[in-house]
Amino acid sequence: MLEPAVQISSLYKSYYRDSLEIPVLRNINLEIPAGAFVALMGPSGSGKSTLLNLLAGIDQPTSGSLKVAGEEVSRLSERDLAKWRARHIGFIFQFYNLLPVLTAYENVELPLLLTHLSKKERKEHVETALSIVGLADRMKHYPRQLSGGQEQRVAIARAIVSDPSLILADEPTGDLDKQSAEDILHLLSRLNEEYGKTIIMVTHDPRAADKAKTIRHLDKGELT
Amino acid sequence: MKVFRLIYKNAFRHKLRTFLTVLGLALAVMAFGLIRTFITAWYSGAEAAAPDRLVTRNAVSIIFTLPISYKEQILKIDGVKDVTYAAWFGGIYVDPKNFFPQYAVDQSNFFTLFPEFILPPEQFEEFKEERKAVIVGRRLADRFGWKIGDPITLIGTIYPGDWDFVIRGVYTGRDVNTDETAFIMRFDYLDEVMRRDSPGRAGQIGWYALKIDDPNRSAEIAKQVDARFKNSLAETLTETEKEFQLSFIQMSSAIILGLRIVSFLIIGVILLVLANTMAMTARERISEHAFMRTLGFRGYHLVGLILGESFFMAILGGLIGTALLAVVGNLVGIALSQFFPGFAPDTVAYLLCIGTALLVGLGASIFPIQRALRIKIVDGLRVVD
Amino acid sequence: MIPINYTLRNIVKHKITSTLTVLGVSLVVFVFAGSMMLSQGLKATLVATGSDENVVVIRKSSQTEVQSILNLEQAQLVSTTPEIARGGDGSPLFTNEIYVLISLDKRSDSSAANVVVRGVTPQSLALRPNIRIVEGRMWQNAGSEIIAGKSAAERFTGCGLGEKVRFGAREWTVVGIFDAQSSGFDSELWGDIDQMMDAFRRPVYSSLTFRMADTTQFTAMKARLENDRRLPVEVLREKEYYANQSRTITTFLGITGTVISLIFSLGAIVGAMITMYAAVANRTKEIGTLRALGFGRMSILFVFFMESVFISFAGGILGLGAAYFLRFVRVSTTNWDTFSEIAFNFAISPDIVFSALIFAVAMGMVGGFLPAVRAARLKIVDSLRAV
Ligand SMILES: Nc1ncnc2c1ncn2[C@@H]1O[C@H](COP(=O)(O)OP(=O)(O)OP(=O)(O)O)[C@@H](O)[C@H]1O
Ligand SMILES: [Mg+2]
């Protein structure tokens, strides 16, 4: 049996503002097997993004254990965390977060610059990633020359180019029209099925959630 | 009133940026003021010149001497009340780097003709009595820690040999810009030695200073003096003390011109700093300005807002810069007092600083205003980035 | 590594801000390089005036020829020095000269300045082979004819070819113009030594110059001559003698130029800081994204630091480029060491280019450091939340 992609136990997360504690996540226990496609739903402010950030190691839990891709995330130093993130995590944002001054190709290439791949190898990887998302012909385009849906596909290509095992998506269709959203969800399903990626996707859209294999609900910081 | 509040609030929307901009302006304004002060100080010798004194020198050039015998003849000219003479000694004190002006003078009346050099009467008497006596300026004495009675040796450059002197007096300046760094010795001491060692050069002084009874007649008197020695072995050139000083300053006019150009370039830097900030502000406020116009605000309201903000920063920077100038300028003045007795920021420098700041405030807002007025409301509302 | 394109394209993207910052830095570099080029120009001109093989003898502690006085016996004594080289005709390459300053009006603004009149012997020209008469001829009637250096002829009233100038109670006609290859001699008037001594009623020489047969003998010869009790002299290599004459002005320019450039640079540094803080603020979300992708704090720090350095480097290049054209500007000023007017061009040297660029980059480093640190210290979650 494969090791689970994510193992969370008694996870707490609070923010502090002027010594005032704002509990955001309370006693989260969650195990996500490798190869899963989980949709995380819940009302605004329930802590979905916070959970995703913790999984990606860009935020630190207040207490509890958080094992992602076999690594106890909260124990890693900042430097190791960055390395670990580059290798294991693909991140997809609601507003794509492409760098406007870089072309689609260069945006997708970014994560590979943290590896030891040669220029030629990088080119192969980028081209593969872009053709998976169906944008091989748009490599030289800048983000502003692309539609929202296309931008999000570039962002997905960027998330998968370094071949991470876990893909985290925070409302990837939140800013898209129906058709583009469909395309993106279709793409995610493909990544899950064809390429065996574990995907955790935060979404408000029930139709989007339907594409996932599992749906989990988060409410007031607790999993239900 | 509401408008001022808005300008004020706007200016502090980016506190750090506003702070840096004002700081940059203040520093540049101060630098501008310092250079102005430097140039003024350069001319301060000429400013210190007395209107009722003429200077007579050899027409060929200042390095040529005049016979000491001219004194009596000049005294006879109508309008000349008194005549004294001096020669440039140009000696080295220990090291050529220790430069200070050294004059060999007519001990009988030099201090009478130059009342701006204030010397206690008893010291003046000693100077008249002792051949090797010298009088030094207060700042010069401070610089080398000299006291009355100290023996000083200078190595002559124009007058060969080692020369021994004894300090018998310290003079102070009457005016702020009076030079307090001079070393004043007796000419007859030099002449005595020259008469012995190289008789051909004896009895030769550097220049005469003439006290005249009416400053309005200076041109006419000068002409008479020069006419008196026309076609003689040493023809003279007589001019007012101010012209004489200016002719020296003029010799370095290229350097002064350079400094002036630099002071204008500084204005360029101030302008660039403020323009940069204003351009950023304008860019960020495009949609806000468009929104204000949908509310019914007119073009001139926006002009007022932008101009107001630009002036606000410019004036603040200008004022701080001027205050800095007052502090730093006086500190520099103290540090440079050995070389630049007249270094102190004057009113003109302060006014120029403020004026420059205002001009820069106007200049920096031109582009943002143009942009705010030109953009269509719809386009403005659409701009996000 | 975050690609360099990211930095460069961001600079290009914010055209106005980048341009204004670049211009600010370029002004400072222009002033910095300009003041150094001025010193360099004077130095180069004076250094070119002296030659390596020639030796100048002046009176001890007189510092310059203006103050120096050597009598005929002393000159005679020096002229017998065995180290003196001999010309093609077997005569020693030795000259005694008289050097006086006369006040003449400038053509430009008719203000007066001191011009050097040098009374020379035929050997004087042999000792300075880089001097050629380019217009007119040598004097024939030495009693009323002189030749003028190229820059003196241009700048002073009465010194052009065929013009008449009055000094020493005589009228002189300029019959020739000589080119001394941009050395200090270009700013002088030359006439026959005997006539000049007569006209100025100076029965003494100012300086002696001779060529050494073997320059390695210099130190020994110098010691011997200076220790000779009959000779109150100072013996200097000609190159060194002239190079020393740039000292006061270059020191002055060095200090003033540095002080002004430093104060000036504060303005440019503040400008760079404003620009870079704005860049960090505008791109907070990009910083968060890069961090989320796995780039470390150092990469972020480096990216913003480099952006500032690039901007200031561009400013440095622009400022230097503008300063380069100063080479065509001719300056004439009184040299405070000799009290005479000298003309020269701004001159650039690899040293100046190098220090100006270092200076520019340093401004960028200082201005970009704090903003870059701020960028690197942003927390990923917070920066991702930024709009
Ligand atoms: N840096 C922070 N400091 C303080 N409070 C924070 C911070 N980040 C998040 N929060 C709070 O944590 C709670 C959860 O935020 P989170 O962004 O995880 O919600 P979400 O479920 O993603 O909501 P949405 O669906 O609107 O994106 C919110 O109440 C939010 O105000
Ligand atoms: Mg969220």
PDB file of N, CA, C and O in Angstrom, chain B residues 347-372:
ATOM      1  N   THR B 347      21.316  85.267   2.912  1.00  0.00           N
ATOM      2  CA  THR B 347      19.882  85.308   2.638  1.00  0.00           C
ATOM      3  C   THR B 347      19.572  84.888   1.204  1.00  0.00           C
ATOM      4  O   THR B 347      18.602  84.179   0.950  1.00  0.00           O
ATOM      5  N   VAL B 348      20.413  85.375   0.281  1.00  0.00           N
ATOM      6  CA  VAL B 348      20.167  85.043  -1.121  1.00  0.00           C
ATOM      7  C   VAL B 348      20.183  83.532  -1.319  1.00  0.00           C
ATOM      8  O   VAL B 348      19.331  82.972  -2.006  1.00  0.00           O
ATOM      9  N   ALA B 349      21.142  82.877  -0.673  1.00  0.00           N
ATOM     10  CA  ALA B 349      21.238  81.419  -0.804  1.00  0.00           C
ATOM     11  C   ALA B 349      19.954  80.764  -0.302  1.00  0.00           C
ATOM     12  O   ALA B 349      19.399  79.873  -0.944  1.00  0.00           O
ATOM     13  N   TYR B 350      19.462  81.241   0.856  1.00  0.00           N
ATOM     14  CA  TYR B 350      18.233  80.660   1.412  1.00  0.00           C
ATOM     15  C   TYR B 350      17.053  80.876   0.471  1.00  0.00           C
ATOM     16  O   TYR B 350      16.282  79.966   0.189  1.00  0.00           O
ATOM     17  N   LEU B 351      16.930  82.107  -0.019  1.00  0.00           N
ATOM     18  CA  LEU B 351      15.809  82.412  -0.914  1.00  0.00           C
ATOM     19  C   LEU B 351      15.881  81.566  -2.177  1.00  0.00           C
ATOM     20  O   LEU B 351      14.877  81.042  -2.655  1.00  0.00           O
ATOM     21  N   LEU B 352      17.102  81.430  -2.701  1.00  0.00           N
ATOM     22  CA  LEU B 352      17.270  80.630  -3.912  1.00  0.00           C
ATOM     23  C   LEU B 352      16.836  79.189  -3.678  1.00  0.00           C
ATOM     24  O   LEU B 352      16.227  78.550  -4.537  1.00  0.00           O
ATOM     25  N   CYS B 353      17.161  78.674  -2.506  1.00  0.00           N
ATOM     26  CA  CYS B 353      16.788  77.298  -2.178  1.00  0.00           C
ATOM     27  C   CYS B 353      15.275  77.128  -2.212  1.00  0.00           C
ATOM     28  O   CYS B 353      14.752  76.207  -2.827  1.00  0.00           O
ATOM     29  N   ILE B 354      14.581  78.028  -1.530  1.00  0.00           N
ATOM     30  CA  ILE B 354      13.122  77.944  -1.480  1.00  0.00           C
ATOM     31  C   ILE B 354      12.545  78.123  -2.883  1.00  0.00           C
ATOM     32  O   ILE B 354      11.667  77.371  -3.326  1.00  0.00           O
ATOM     33  N   GLY B 355      13.085  79.104  -3.605  1.00  0.00           N
ATOM     34  CA  GLY B 355      12.600  79.371  -4.962  1.00  0.00           C
ATOM     35  C   GLY B 355      12.766  78.149  -5.847  1.00  0.00           C
ATOM     36  O   GLY B 355      11.861  77.767  -6.590  1.00  0.00           O
ATOM     37  N   THR B 356      13.939  77.528  -5.731  1.00  0.00           N
ATOM     38  CA  THR B 356      14.206  76.339  -6.526  1.00  0.00           C
ATOM     39  C   THR B 356      13.204  75.241  -6.197  1.00  0.00           C
ATOM     40  O   THR B 356      12.648  74.592  -7.091  1.00  0.00           O
ATOM     41  N   ALA B 357      12.942  75.062  -4.905  1.00  0.00           N
ATOM     42  CA  ALA B 357      12.017  74.016  -4.484  1.00  0.00           C
ATOM     43  C   ALA B 357      10.634  74.266  -5.100  1.00  0.00           C
ATOM     44  O   ALA B 357       9.991  73.343  -5.607  1.00  0.00           O
ATOM     45  N   LEU B 358      10.191  75.513  -5.074  1.00  0.00           N
ATOM     46  CA  LEU B 358       8.877  75.829  -5.646  1.00  0.00           C
ATOM     47  C   LEU B 358       8.837  75.516  -7.133  1.00  0.00           C
ATOM     48  O   LEU B 358       7.886  74.922  -7.643  1.00  0.00           O
ATOM     49  N   LEU B 359       9.887  75.908  -7.807  1.00  0.00           N
ATOM     50  CA  LEU B 359       9.967  75.681  -9.246  1.00  0.00           C
ATOM     51  C   LEU B 359       9.914  74.191  -9.554  1.00  0.00           C
ATOM     52  O   LEU B 359       9.229  73.741 -10.472  1.00  0.00           O
ATOM     53  N   VAL B 360      10.628  73.438  -8.732  1.00  0.00           N
ATOM     54  CA  VAL B 360      10.660  71.993  -8.914  1.00  0.00           C
ATOM     55  C   VAL B 360       9.271  71.396  -8.648  1.00  0.00           C
ATOM     56  O   VAL B 360       8.813  70.514  -9.362  1.00  0.00           O
ATOM     57  N   GLY B 361       8.596  71.936  -7.638  1.00  0.00           N
ATOM     58  CA  GLY B 361       7.243  71.468  -7.332  1.00  0.00           C
ATOM     59  C   GLY B 361       6.334  71.638  -8.535  1.00  0.00           C
ATOM     60  O   GLY B 361       5.533  70.758  -8.882  1.00  0.00           O
ATOM     61  N   LEU B 362       6.486  72.758  -9.206  1.00  0.00           N
ATOM     62  CA  LEU B 362       5.676  73.022 -10.394  1.00  0.00           C
ATOM     63  C   LEU B 362       6.084  72.085 -11.520  1.00  0.00           C
ATOM     64  O   LEU B 362       5.252  71.432 -12.149  1.00  0.00           O
ATOM     65  N   GLY B 363       7.391  71.998 -11.743  1.00  0.00           N
ATOM     66  CA  GLY B 363       7.904  71.193 -12.845  1.00  0.00           C
ATOM     67  C   GLY B 363       7.510  69.728 -12.737  1.00  0.00           C
ATOM     68  O   GLY B 363       7.143  69.093 -13.725  1.00  0.00           O
ATOM     69  N   ALA B 364       7.544  69.215 -11.512  1.00  0.00           N
ATOM     70  CA  ALA B 364       7.296  67.786 -11.330  1.00  0.00           C
ATOM     71  C   ALA B 364       5.831  67.425 -11.551  1.00  0.00           C
ATOM     72  O   ALA B 364       5.501  66.271 -11.788  1.00  0.00           O
ATOM     73  N   SER B 365       4.932  68.421 -11.465  1.00  0.00           N
ATOM     74  CA  SER B 365       3.514  68.065 -11.575  1.00  0.00           C
ATOM     75  C   SER B 365       2.994  68.181 -13.002  1.00  0.00           C
ATOM     76  O   SER B 365       1.874  67.767 -13.289  1.00  0.00           O
ATOM     77  N   ILE B 366       3.809  68.756 -13.881  1.00  0.00           N
ATOM     78  CA  ILE B 366       3.323  68.975 -15.249  1.00  0.00           C
ATOM     79  C   ILE B 366       2.867  67.677 -15.901  1.00  0.00           C
ATOM     80  O   ILE B 366       1.742  67.569 -16.401  1.00  0.00           O
ATOM     81  N   PHE B 367       3.732  66.695 -15.853  1.00  0.00           N
ATOM     82  CA  PHE B 367       3.414  65.443 -16.544  1.00  0.00           C
ATOM     83  C   PHE B 367       2.199  64.737 -15.942  1.00  0.00           C
ATOM     84  O   PHE B 367       1.270  64.374 -16.671  1.00  0.00           O
ATOM     85  N   PRO B 368       2.153  64.560 -14.624  1.00  0.00           N
ATOM     86  CA  PRO B 368       0.966  63.923 -14.046  1.00  0.00           C
ATOM     87  C   PRO B 368      -0.332  64.686 -14.346  1.00  0.00           C
ATOM     88  O   PRO B 368      -1.371  64.070 -14.582  1.00  0.00           O
ATOM     89  N   ILE B 369      -0.258  66.008 -14.358  1.00  0.00           N
ATOM     90  CA  ILE B 369      -1.468  66.793 -14.635  1.00  0.00           C
ATOM     91  C   ILE B 369      -1.938  66.517 -16.057  1.00  0.00           C
ATOM     92  O   ILE B 369      -3.107  66.237 -16.305  1.00  0.00           O
ATOM     93  N   GLN B 370      -0.968  66.565 -16.968  1.00  0.00           N
ATOM     94  CA  GLN B 370      -1.298  66.291 -18.367  1.00  0.00           C
ATOM     95  C   GLN B 370      -2.017  64.957 -18.486  1.00  0.00           C
ATOM     96  O   GLN B 370      -3.038  64.830 -19.141  1.00  0.00           O
ATOM     97  N   ARG B 371      -1.451  63.985 -17.793  1.00  0.00           N
ATOM     98  CA  ARG B 371      -1.971  62.644 -17.892  1.00  0.00           C
ATOM     99  C   ARG B 371      -3.373  62.550 -17.290  1.00  0.00           C
ATOM    100  O   ARG B 371      -4.268  61.938 -17.866  1.00  0.00           O
ATOM    101  N   ALA B 372      -3.554  63.202 -16.153  1.00  0.00           N
ATOM    102  CA  ALA B 372      -4.850  63.144 -15.482  1.00  0.00           C
ATOM    103  C   ALA B 372      -5.917  63.810 -16.333  1.00  0.00           C
ATOM    104  O   ALA B 372      -7.073  63.388 -16.353  1.00  0.00           O
TER     105      ALA B 372
END
